[in-house]
Amino acid sequence: MKKNKLGVKIGLGLLIIVIIALIGVIIWGITSGNGFTFFEEPVVIYDNAFEGLESINVDVASYDVEIKESNNDAVQVEISGSEKNKDKFNVEEENGNLTISESGSSVCIGFCLDGAITIYLPKQDITYTHKSSSGSLNSDIDLGNVDINTTSGDITLKSINDGTISSTSGNINVANANKLNASATSGDISLDEVRDIVITSKSGNVEVKSITLKMDITTTSGDIDILSLSIEEDSKAEARSGNIDIKLDKDVFIDATTRSGNIDIDNTNTNPTLTIKTTSGDITAK
């Protein structure tokens, strides 16, 4: 009994210490101005317009970025978040290049709304470069040349002309692309209509609705699913432990090999050549 009472006292003592420490951290965070917020809604902390831009370079940590169409010829940048975070952002224009960068990180306990960056782009040929850690990127307009890299944030784009997109654990979704090089470590890659595509994926699945010129797709353990293929140049698809399923809308010569999977194809002697390989997955192309 004495041992049980002693254990209860020790447990209560540790609990009290934890509660006091937590209260201290909250008080310190609120009063120190380190971006620590509690039950706080975001407000607009930056709003400015720029003209004559040739490129935009975004380098942020946790903020989501959304790209929308501008109703004039200017590029509008709007940042929302906590007032305590306004000094963490640097927006600078030099020689037609706009740089938006974020330093440090924010901590939020409670029911808080995340901040975001909204960029309004006019219908101009502006090169867009993007780098983020945990923030996502969404665009509902047509983009030209892009170079996008995220760690864990998702990427969702309406349309691009020529671009490179990579993500570690986030998903990549593109509706329309003329030329695209996409890579993901553990996220899925989903594309609608693409002309020229290069894809590298380690453990995520790849799904493309339509490819019309050529493709070079490689996955380590994910499946490859092409709903409509009408290529004009030699192409290939390779999966080590995933299945490959392709619907052909144009005659091609298929060179298919697998070690332990099944092969079900409709072959012709017509160029171009489609090379399909799997290690332990099934191949279907017809």
PDB file of C-alpha atoms in Angstrom:
ATOM      1  CA  MET A   1       0.000   0.000   0.000  1.00  0.00           C
ATOM      2  CA  LYS A   2       2.791   2.422   0.877  1.00  0.00           C
ATOM      3  CA  LYS A   3       4.472   1.713  -2.461  1.00  0.00           C
ATOM      4  CA  ASN A   4       1.199   2.357  -4.316  1.00  0.00           C
ATOM      5  CA  LYS A   5       0.652   5.655  -2.506  1.00  0.00           C
ATOM      6  CA  LEU A   6       4.239   6.653  -3.255  1.00  0.00           C
ATOM      7  CA  GLY A   7       3.741   5.858  -6.953  1.00  0.00           C
ATOM      8  CA  VAL A   8       0.556   7.940  -7.060  1.00  0.00           C
ATOM      9  CA  LYS A   9       2.325  10.883  -5.447  1.00  0.00           C
ATOM     10  CA  ILE A  10       5.211  10.639  -7.899  1.00  0.00           C
ATOM     11  CA  GLY A  11       2.773  10.459 -10.830  1.00  0.00           C
ATOM     12  CA  LEU A  12       0.832  13.492  -9.624  1.00  0.00           C
ATOM     13  CA  GLY A  13       4.066  15.366  -9.108  1.00  0.00           C
ATOM     14  CA  LEU A  14       5.224  14.634 -12.676  1.00  0.00           C
ATOM     15  CA  LEU A  15       1.819  15.647 -14.054  1.00  0.00           C
ATOM     16  CA  ILE A  16       1.951  18.970 -12.224  1.00  0.00           C
ATOM     17  CA  ILE A  17       5.457  19.597 -13.566  1.00  0.00           C
ATOM     18  CA  VAL A  18       4.309  18.862 -17.140  1.00  0.00           C
ATOM     19  CA  ILE A  19       1.295  21.186 -16.800  1.00  0.00           C
ATOM     20  CA  ILE A  20       3.431  24.006 -15.407  1.00  0.00           C
ATOM     21  CA  ALA A  21       5.986  23.527 -18.184  1.00  0.00           C
ATOM     22  CA  LEU A  22       3.262  23.575 -20.853  1.00  0.00           C
ATOM     23  CA  ILE A  23       1.748  26.766 -19.441  1.00  0.00           C
ATOM     24  CA  GLY A  24       5.211  28.313 -19.405  1.00  0.00           C
ATOM     25  CA  VAL A  25       5.822  27.381 -23.049  1.00  0.00           C
ATOM     26  CA  ILE A  26       2.457  28.853 -24.090  1.00  0.00           C
ATOM     27  CA  ILE A  27       3.118  32.114 -22.211  1.00  0.00           C
ATOM     28  CA  TRP A  28       6.626  32.331 -23.667  1.00  0.00           C
ATOM     29  CA  GLY A  29       5.403  31.671 -27.189  1.00  0.00           C
ATOM     30  CA  ILE A  30       2.632  34.257 -27.015  1.00  0.00           C
ATOM     31  CA  THR A  31       4.843  36.983 -25.566  1.00  0.00           C
ATOM     32  CA  SER A  32       8.061  36.277 -27.497  1.00  0.00           C
ATOM     33  CA  GLY A  33       6.770  37.032 -31.011  1.00  0.00           C
ATOM     34  CA  ASN A  34       8.076  33.773 -32.475  1.00  0.00           C
ATOM     35  CA  GLY A  35       4.986  33.040 -34.534  1.00  0.00           C
ATOM     36  CA  PHE A  36       3.402  30.942 -31.760  1.00  0.00           C
ATOM     37  CA  THR A  37      -0.376  31.449 -31.881  1.00  0.00           C
ATOM     38  CA  PHE A  38      -3.421  30.157 -30.046  1.00  0.00           C
ATOM     39  CA  PHE A  39      -6.973  30.453 -31.387  1.00  0.00           C
ATOM     40  CA  GLU A  40      -5.857  33.018 -33.986  1.00  0.00           C
ATOM     41  CA  GLU A  41      -7.275  33.535 -37.454  1.00  0.00           C
ATOM     42  CA  PRO A  42      -5.057  34.765 -40.312  1.00  0.00           C
ATOM     43  CA  VAL A  43      -5.163  38.334 -41.579  1.00  0.00           C
ATOM     44  CA  VAL A  44      -3.617  39.957 -44.662  1.00  0.00           C
ATOM     45  CA  ILE A  45      -0.029  40.806 -43.729  1.00  0.00           C
ATOM     46  CA  TYR A  46       1.239  41.686 -47.225  1.00  0.00           C
ATOM     47  CA  ASP A  47      -0.455  42.979 -50.385  1.00  0.00           C
ATOM     48  CA  ASN A  48       1.393  44.523 -53.325  1.00  0.00           C
ATOM     49  CA  ALA A  49       1.431  44.618 -57.145  1.00  0.00           C
ATOM     50  CA  PHE A  50       4.326  44.344 -59.625  1.00  0.00           C
ATOM     51  CA  GLU A  51       4.567  45.029 -63.360  1.00  0.00           C
ATOM     52  CA  GLY A  52       6.974  43.953 -66.080  1.00  0.00           C
ATOM     53  CA  LEU A  53       8.042  40.692 -64.447  1.00  0.00           C
ATOM     54  CA  GLU A  54       9.852  37.941 -66.364  1.00  0.00           C
ATOM     55  CA  SER A  55      10.150  35.383 -63.557  1.00  0.00           C
ATOM     56  CA  ILE A  56       8.879  34.568 -60.064  1.00  0.00           C
ATOM     57  CA  ASN A  57      10.894  32.614 -57.509  1.00  0.00           C
ATOM     58  CA  VAL A  58       9.040  31.309 -54.433  1.00  0.00           C
ATOM     59  CA  ASP A  59      10.942  29.712 -51.528  1.00  0.00           C
ATOM     60  CA  VAL A  60       8.711  29.004 -48.513  1.00  0.00           C
ATOM     61  CA  ALA A  61       8.568  26.505 -45.658  1.00  0.00           C
ATOM     62  CA  SER A  62       5.034  25.730 -44.512  1.00  0.00           C
ATOM     63  CA  TYR A  63       2.803  28.247 -46.260  1.00  0.00           C
ATOM     64  CA  ASP A  64       0.429  27.048 -48.977  1.00  0.00           C
ATOM     65  CA  VAL A  65       0.678  28.853 -52.315  1.00  0.00           C
ATOM     66  CA  GLU A  66      -2.222  29.419 -54.679  1.00  0.00           C
ATOM     67  CA  ILE A  67      -1.890  30.860 -58.188  1.00  0.00           C
ATOM     68  CA  LYS A  68      -4.890  32.595 -59.744  1.00  0.00           C
ATOM     69  CA  GLU A  69      -5.536  34.713 -62.817  1.00  0.00           C
ATOM     70  CA  SER A  70      -5.055  38.469 -62.494  1.00  0.00           C
ATOM     71  CA  ASN A  71      -7.734  40.827 -63.774  1.00  0.00           C
ATOM     72  CA  ASN A  72      -5.084  43.234 -65.122  1.00  0.00           C
ATOM     73  CA  ASP A  73      -1.479  43.262 -66.419  1.00  0.00           C
ATOM     74  CA  ALA A  74       0.100  43.323 -62.945  1.00  0.00           C
ATOM     75  CA  VAL A  75       1.276  40.493 -60.703  1.00  0.00           C
ATOM     76  CA  GLN A  76      -0.468  40.745 -57.344  1.00  0.00           C
ATOM     77  CA  VAL A  77       1.015  39.075 -54.243  1.00  0.00           C
ATOM     78  CA  GLU A  78      -1.133  38.649 -51.145  1.00  0.00           C
ATOM     79  CA  ILE A  79       0.094  36.931 -47.976  1.00  0.00           C
ATOM     80  CA  SER A  80      -2.227  36.052 -45.106  1.00  0.00           C
ATOM     81  CA  GLY A  81      -1.264  34.779 -41.671  1.00  0.00           C
ATOM     82  CA  SER A  82      -0.428  35.948 -38.181  1.00  0.00           C
ATOM     83  CA  GLU A  83       0.725  39.540 -37.654  1.00  0.00           C
ATOM     84  CA  LYS A  84       3.645  38.057 -35.721  1.00  0.00           C
ATOM     85  CA  ASN A  85       4.859  36.354 -38.911  1.00  0.00           C
ATOM     86  CA  LYS A  86       4.945  39.377 -41.214  1.00  0.00           C
ATOM     87  CA  ASP A  87       8.675  39.903 -40.636  1.00  0.00           C
ATOM     88  CA  LYS A  88       9.373  36.301 -41.682  1.00  0.00           C
ATOM     89  CA  PHE A  89       8.616  37.132 -45.324  1.00  0.00           C
ATOM     90  CA  ASN A  90      10.747  38.934 -47.852  1.00  0.00           C
ATOM     91  CA  VAL A  91       9.232  40.051 -51.159  1.00  0.00           C
ATOM     92  CA  GLU A  92      11.759  41.686 -53.451  1.00  0.00           C
ATOM     93  CA  GLU A  93      11.801  42.648 -57.140  1.00  0.00           C
ATOM     94  CA  GLU A  94      15.023  43.134 -59.078  1.00  0.00           C
ATOM     95  CA  ASN A  95      15.551  43.350 -62.838  1.00  0.00           C
ATOM     96  CA  GLY A  96      12.214  41.747 -63.633  1.00  0.00           C
ATOM     97  CA  ASN A  97      12.653  38.892 -61.153  1.00  0.00           C
ATOM     98  CA  LEU A  98      10.322  38.670 -58.146  1.00  0.00           C
ATOM     99  CA  THR A  99      11.498  36.674 -55.106  1.00  0.00           C
ATOM    100  CA  ILE A 100       9.156  35.582 -52.301  1.00  0.00           C
ATOM    101  CA  SER A 101      10.934  33.889 -49.403  1.00  0.00           C
ATOM    102  CA  GLU A 102      10.003  32.715 -45.917  1.00  0.00           C
ATOM    103  CA  SER A 103      12.430  32.314 -43.021  1.00  0.00           C
ATOM    104  CA  GLY A 104      11.851  30.426 -39.766  1.00  0.00           C
ATOM    105  CA  SER A 105       8.741  28.455 -38.859  1.00  0.00           C
ATOM    106  CA  SER A 106       5.478  29.000 -37.009  1.00  0.00           C
ATOM    107  CA  VAL A 107       3.883  27.062 -34.171  1.00  0.00           C
ATOM    108  CA  CYS A 108       0.127  26.992 -33.653  1.00  0.00           C
ATOM    109  CA  ILE A 109      -1.764  25.291 -30.803  1.00  0.00           C
ATOM    110  CA  GLY A 110      -5.550  25.342 -30.796  1.00  0.00           C
ATOM    111  CA  PHE A 111      -8.040  25.847 -33.608  1.00  0.00           C
ATOM    112  CA  CYS A 112      -5.933  27.983 -35.926  1.00  0.00           C
ATOM    113  CA  LEU A 113      -6.309  28.645 -39.629  1.00  0.00           C
ATOM    114  CA  ASP A 114      -3.168  28.246 -41.726  1.00  0.00           C
ATOM    115  CA  GLY A 115      -1.770  31.220 -43.571  1.00  0.00           C
ATOM    116  CA  ALA A 116      -1.379  31.252 -47.338  1.00  0.00           C
ATOM    117  CA  ILE A 117       0.238  33.065 -50.250  1.00  0.00           C
ATOM    118  CA  THR A 118      -1.930  33.988 -53.229  1.00  0.00           C
ATOM    119  CA  ILE A 119      -0.275  35.079 -56.482  1.00  0.00           C
ATOM    120  CA  TYR A 120      -2.417  36.633 -59.220  1.00  0.00           C
ATOM    121  CA  LEU A 121      -0.732  36.223 -62.615  1.00  0.00           C
ATOM    122  CA  PRO A 122      -1.658  37.974 -65.867  1.00  0.00           C
ATOM    123  CA  LYS A 123      -1.708  36.139 -69.200  1.00  0.00           C
ATOM    124  CA  GLN A 124       1.997  36.626 -69.862  1.00  0.00           C
ATOM    125  CA  ASP A 125       5.021  34.375 -70.367  1.00  0.00           C
ATOM    126  CA  ILE A 126       6.416  34.366 -66.806  1.00  0.00           C
ATOM    127  CA  THR A 127       8.820  31.661 -65.616  1.00  0.00           C
ATOM    128  CA  TYR A 128       7.726  30.248 -62.251  1.00  0.00           C
ATOM    129  CA  THR A 129      10.131  28.567 -59.801  1.00  0.00           C
ATOM    130  CA  HIS A 130       8.840  27.079 -56.561  1.00  0.00           C
ATOM    131  CA  LYS A 131      10.388  25.390 -53.505  1.00  0.00           C
ATOM    132  CA  SER A 132       8.585  24.443 -50.295  1.00  0.00           C
ATOM    133  CA  SER A 133       8.821  22.020 -47.368  1.00  0.00           C
ATOM    134  CA  SER A 134       5.315  21.194 -46.136  1.00  0.00           C
ATOM    135  CA  GLY A 135       3.197  23.706 -48.002  1.00  0.00           C
ATOM    136  CA  SER A 136       1.080  22.767 -51.015  1.00  0.00           C
ATOM    137  CA  LEU A 137       0.892  24.461 -54.434  1.00  0.00           C
ATOM    138  CA  ASN A 138      -2.336  24.964 -56.370  1.00  0.00           C
ATOM    139  CA  SER A 139      -2.789  26.704 -59.715  1.00  0.00           C
ATOM    140  CA  ASP A 140      -6.010  27.121 -61.686  1.00  0.00           C
ATOM    141  CA  ILE A 141      -4.463  29.006 -64.639  1.00  0.00           C
ATOM    142  CA  ASP A 142      -2.245  28.180 -67.622  1.00  0.00           C
ATOM    143  CA  LEU A 143       1.452  28.394 -66.710  1.00  0.00           C
ATOM    144  CA  GLY A 144       4.454  28.566 -69.046  1.00  0.00           C
ATOM    145  CA  ASN A 145       7.809  27.252 -67.839  1.00  0.00           C
ATOM    146  CA  VAL A 146       7.879  25.926 -64.274  1.00  0.00           C
ATOM    147  CA  ASP A 147      10.417  24.345 -61.915  1.00  0.00           C
ATOM    148  CA  ILE A 148       8.676  23.049 -58.783  1.00  0.00           C
ATOM    149  CA  ASN A 149      10.020  21.128 -55.796  1.00  0.00           C
ATOM    150  CA  THR A 150       8.158  20.222 -52.606  1.00  0.00           C
ATOM    151  CA  THR A 151       8.985  17.912 -49.701  1.00  0.00           C
ATOM    152  CA  SER A 152       5.589  16.870 -48.329  1.00  0.00           C
ATOM    153  CA  GLY A 153       3.148  19.293 -49.936  1.00  0.00           C
ATOM    154  CA  ASP A 154       0.804  18.324 -52.768  1.00  0.00           C
ATOM    155  CA  ILE A 155       1.099  19.919 -56.210  1.00  0.00           C
ATOM    156  CA  THR A 156      -2.053  20.563 -58.247  1.00  0.00           C
ATOM    157  CA  LEU A 157      -1.773  22.407 -61.574  1.00  0.00           C
ATOM    158  CA  LYS A 158      -4.279  23.143 -64.319  1.00  0.00           C
ATOM    159  CA  SER A 159      -1.882  23.526 -67.255  1.00  0.00           C
ATOM    160  CA  ILE A 160       1.828  23.990 -68.013  1.00  0.00           C
ATOM    161  CA  ASN A 161       3.839  24.320 -71.213  1.00  0.00           C
ATOM    162  CA  ASP A 162       7.235  23.004 -70.127  1.00  0.00           C
ATOM    163  CA  GLY A 163       8.192  22.027 -66.612  1.00  0.00           C
ATOM    164  CA  THR A 164      10.062  19.998 -64.036  1.00  0.00           C
ATOM    165  CA  ILE A 165       8.117  18.886 -60.953  1.00  0.00           C
ATOM    166  CA  SER A 166       9.414  16.840 -58.026  1.00  0.00           C
ATOM    167  CA  SER A 167       7.987  15.875 -54.646  1.00  0.00           C
ATOM    168  CA  THR A 168       9.238  13.629 -51.850  1.00  0.00           C
ATOM    169  CA  SER A 169       6.002  12.513 -50.192  1.00  0.00           C
ATOM    170  CA  GLY A 170       3.379  14.777 -51.729  1.00  0.00           C
ATOM    171  CA  ASN A 171       1.100  13.935 -54.641  1.00  0.00           C
ATOM    172  CA  ILE A 172       1.477  15.477 -58.104  1.00  0.00           C
ATOM    173  CA  ASN A 173      -1.650  16.298 -60.116  1.00  0.00           C
ATOM    174  CA  VAL A 174      -1.518  18.024 -63.511  1.00  0.00           C
ATOM    175  CA  ALA A 175      -4.498  18.418 -65.831  1.00  0.00           C
ATOM    176  CA  ASN A 176      -2.680  19.412 -69.027  1.00  0.00           C
ATOM    177  CA  ALA A 177       1.000  19.532 -70.006  1.00  0.00           C
ATOM    178  CA  ASN A 178       2.885  19.934 -73.254  1.00  0.00           C
ATOM    179  CA  LYS A 179       6.232  18.732 -71.889  1.00  0.00           C
ATOM    180  CA  LEU A 180       6.776  17.533 -68.332  1.00  0.00           C
ATOM    181  CA  ASN A 181       9.461  15.816 -66.252  1.00  0.00           C
ATOM    182  CA  ALA A 182       7.891  14.605 -62.990  1.00  0.00           C
ATOM    183  CA  SER A 183       9.395  12.646 -60.106  1.00  0.00           C
ATOM    184  CA  ALA A 184       8.087  11.482 -56.725  1.00  0.00           C
ATOM    185  CA  THR A 185       9.463   9.338 -53.914  1.00  0.00           C
ATOM    186  CA  SER A 186       6.328   8.106 -52.136  1.00  0.00           C
ATOM    187  CA  GLY A 187       3.573  10.261 -53.578  1.00  0.00           C
ATOM    188  CA  ASP A 188       1.242   9.379 -56.444  1.00  0.00           C
ATOM    189  CA  ILE A 189       1.469  11.055 -59.855  1.00  0.00           C
ATOM    190  CA  SER A 190      -1.807  11.712 -61.653  1.00  0.00           C
ATOM    191  CA  LEU A 191      -1.960  13.413 -65.075  1.00  0.00           C
ATOM    192  CA  ASP A 192      -4.792  14.054 -67.502  1.00  0.00           C
ATOM    193  CA  GLU A 193      -3.665  15.069 -70.987  1.00  0.00           C
ATOM    194  CA  VAL A 194       0.090  15.217 -71.705  1.00  0.00           C
ATOM    195  CA  ARG A 195       2.097  15.287 -74.903  1.00  0.00           C
ATOM    196  CA  ASP A 196       5.692  14.530 -73.897  1.00  0.00           C
ATOM    197  CA  ILE A 197       6.255  12.995 -70.444  1.00  0.00           C
ATOM    198  CA  VAL A 198       9.150  11.660 -68.354  1.00  0.00           C
ATOM    199  CA  ILE A 199       8.175  10.179 -64.978  1.00  0.00           C
ATOM    200  CA  THR A 200      10.237   8.616 -62.191  1.00  0.00           C
ATOM    201  CA  SER A 201       8.465   7.203 -59.131  1.00  0.00           C
ATOM    202  CA  LYS A 202       9.757   5.005 -56.309  1.00  0.00           C
ATOM    203  CA  SER A 203       6.757   3.809 -54.299  1.00  0.00           C
ATOM    204  CA  GLY A 204       3.816   5.780 -55.679  1.00  0.00           C
ATOM    205  CA  ASN A 205       1.387   4.915 -58.450  1.00  0.00           C
ATOM    206  CA  VAL A 206       1.322   6.622 -61.851  1.00  0.00           C
ATOM    207  CA  GLU A 207      -1.921   7.270 -63.716  1.00  0.00           C
ATOM    208  CA  VAL A 208      -2.172   9.160 -67.001  1.00  0.00           C
ATOM    209  CA  LYS A 209      -5.386   9.604 -68.952  1.00  0.00           C
ATOM    210  CA  SER A 210      -3.836  10.475 -72.313  1.00  0.00           C
ATOM    211  CA  ILE A 211      -0.339  10.600 -73.883  1.00  0.00           C
ATOM    212  CA  THR A 212      -0.030  11.763 -77.495  1.00  0.00           C
ATOM    213  CA  LEU A 213       3.687  12.091 -78.411  1.00  0.00           C
ATOM    214  CA  LYS A 214       6.058  10.014 -76.267  1.00  0.00           C
ATOM    215  CA  MET A 215       6.687   8.757 -72.750  1.00  0.00           C
ATOM    216  CA  ASP A 216       9.450   7.461 -70.503  1.00  0.00           C
ATOM    217  CA  ILE A 217       7.937   6.156 -67.254  1.00  0.00           C
ATOM    218  CA  THR A 218       9.768   4.226 -64.514  1.00  0.00           C
ATOM    219  CA  THR A 219       8.431   3.072 -61.147  1.00  0.00           C
ATOM    220  CA  THR A 220      10.040   0.977 -58.417  1.00  0.00           C
ATOM    221  CA  SER A 221       7.035  -0.474 -56.579  1.00  0.00           C
ATOM    222  CA  GLY A 222       4.043   1.416 -57.947  1.00  0.00           C
ATOM    223  CA  ASP A 223       1.599   0.590 -60.740  1.00  0.00           C
ATOM    224  CA  ILE A 224       1.509   2.330 -64.118  1.00  0.00           C
ATOM    225  CA  ASP A 225      -1.932   2.918 -65.645  1.00  0.00           C
ATOM    226  CA  ILE A 226      -2.285   4.651 -69.049  1.00  0.00           C
ATOM    227  CA  LEU A 227      -5.909   5.084 -70.138  1.00  0.00           C
ATOM    228  CA  SER A 228      -5.188   6.282 -73.697  1.00  0.00           C
ATOM    229  CA  LEU A 229      -1.878   5.983 -75.569  1.00  0.00           C
ATOM    230  CA  SER A 230      -1.360   7.279 -79.110  1.00  0.00           C
ATOM    231  CA  ILE A 231       2.392   7.922 -79.243  1.00  0.00           C
ATOM    232  CA  GLU A 232       4.297   9.059 -82.339  1.00  0.00           C
ATOM    233  CA  GLU A 233       7.838   8.357 -81.088  1.00  0.00           C
ATOM    234  CA  ASP A 234       9.576   5.394 -79.397  1.00  0.00           C
ATOM    235  CA  SER A 235       8.571   5.154 -75.748  1.00  0.00           C
ATOM    236  CA  LYS A 236       8.968   2.951 -72.710  1.00  0.00           C
ATOM    237  CA  ALA A 237       7.314   2.002 -69.418  1.00  0.00           C
ATOM    238  CA  GLU A 238       9.097   0.032 -66.690  1.00  0.00           C
ATOM    239  CA  ALA A 239       7.957  -1.187 -63.268  1.00  0.00           C
ATOM    240  CA  ARG A 240       9.953  -3.433 -60.957  1.00  0.00           C
ATOM    241  CA  SER A 241       7.201  -4.771 -58.700  1.00  0.00           C
ATOM    242  CA  GLY A 242       4.121  -3.025 -60.048  1.00  0.00           C
ATOM    243  CA  ASN A 243       1.656  -3.796 -62.818  1.00  0.00           C
ATOM    244  CA  ILE A 244       1.511  -1.941 -66.151  1.00  0.00           C
ATOM    245  CA  ASP A 245      -1.855  -1.465 -67.831  1.00  0.00           C
ATOM    246  CA  ILE A 246      -2.021   0.472 -71.124  1.00  0.00           C
ATOM    247  CA  LYS A 247      -4.946   1.101 -73.473  1.00  0.00           C
ATOM    248  CA  LEU A 248      -3.680   1.573 -77.037  1.00  0.00           C
ATOM    249  CA  ASP A 249      -5.466   4.070 -79.278  1.00  0.00           C
ATOM    250  CA  LYS A 250      -2.884   3.736 -82.051  1.00  0.00           C
ATOM    251  CA  ASP A 251      -0.931   0.792 -83.475  1.00  0.00           C
ATOM    252  CA  VAL A 252       2.600   0.323 -82.103  1.00  0.00           C
ATOM    253  CA  PHE A 253       5.220  -2.390 -82.017  1.00  0.00           C
ATOM    254  CA  ILE A 254       5.358  -3.712 -78.443  1.00  0.00           C
ATOM    255  CA  ASP A 255       8.515  -5.183 -76.922  1.00  0.00           C
ATOM    256  CA  ALA A 256       7.268  -6.614 -73.619  1.00  0.00           C
ATOM    257  CA  THR A 257       9.254  -8.604 -71.039  1.00  0.00           C
ATOM    258  CA  THR A 258       8.606  -9.721 -67.465  1.00  0.00           C
ATOM    259  CA  ARG A 259      10.236 -12.151 -65.026  1.00  0.00           C
ATOM    260  CA  SER A 260       7.330 -13.383 -62.922  1.00  0.00           C
ATOM    261  CA  GLY A 261       4.243 -11.609 -64.238  1.00  0.00           C
ATOM    262  CA  ASN A 262       1.765 -12.284 -67.061  1.00  0.00           C
ATOM    263  CA  ILE A 263       1.810 -10.601 -70.488  1.00  0.00           C
ATOM    264  CA  ASP A 264      -1.373  -9.792 -72.408  1.00  0.00           C
ATOM    265  CA  ILE A 265      -0.759  -7.583 -75.464  1.00  0.00           C
ATOM    266  CA  ASP A 266      -2.059  -6.804 -78.957  1.00  0.00           C
ATOM    267  CA  ASN A 267       1.056  -6.433 -81.104  1.00  0.00           C
ATOM    268  CA  THR A 268       1.605  -5.022 -84.606  1.00  0.00           C
ATOM    269  CA  ASN A 269       4.574  -4.416 -86.863  1.00  0.00           C
ATOM    270  CA  THR A 270       3.909  -0.686 -86.929  1.00  0.00           C
ATOM    271  CA  ASN A 271       6.341   1.919 -85.646  1.00  0.00           C
ATOM    272  CA  PRO A 272       6.907   3.461 -83.162  1.00  0.00           C
ATOM    273  CA  THR A 273       8.215   0.926 -80.649  1.00  0.00           C
ATOM    274  CA  LEU A 274       6.778   0.690 -77.160  1.00  0.00           C
ATOM    275  CA  THR A 275       9.119  -1.073 -74.713  1.00  0.00           C
ATOM    276  CA  ILE A 276       7.433  -2.433 -71.582  1.00  0.00           C
ATOM    277  CA  LYS A 277       9.282  -4.172 -68.749  1.00  0.00           C
ATOM    278  CA  THR A 278       8.339  -5.491 -65.316  1.00  0.00           C
ATOM    279  CA  THR A 279      10.165  -7.611 -62.778  1.00  0.00           C
ATOM    280  CA  SER A 280       7.259  -9.138 -60.879  1.00  0.00           C
ATOM    281  CA  GLY A 281       4.222  -7.342 -62.263  1.00  0.00           C
ATOM    282  CA  ASP A 282       1.710  -8.062 -65.010  1.00  0.00           C
ATOM    283  CA  ILE A 283       1.735  -6.326 -68.413  1.00  0.00           C
ATOM    284  CA  THR A 284      -1.450  -5.480 -70.310  1.00  0.00           C
ATOM    285  CA  ALA A 285      -1.327  -3.418 -73.526  1.00  0.00           C
ATOM    286  CA  LYS A 286      -4.193  -3.670 -75.992  1.00  0.00           C
TER     287      LYS A 286
END
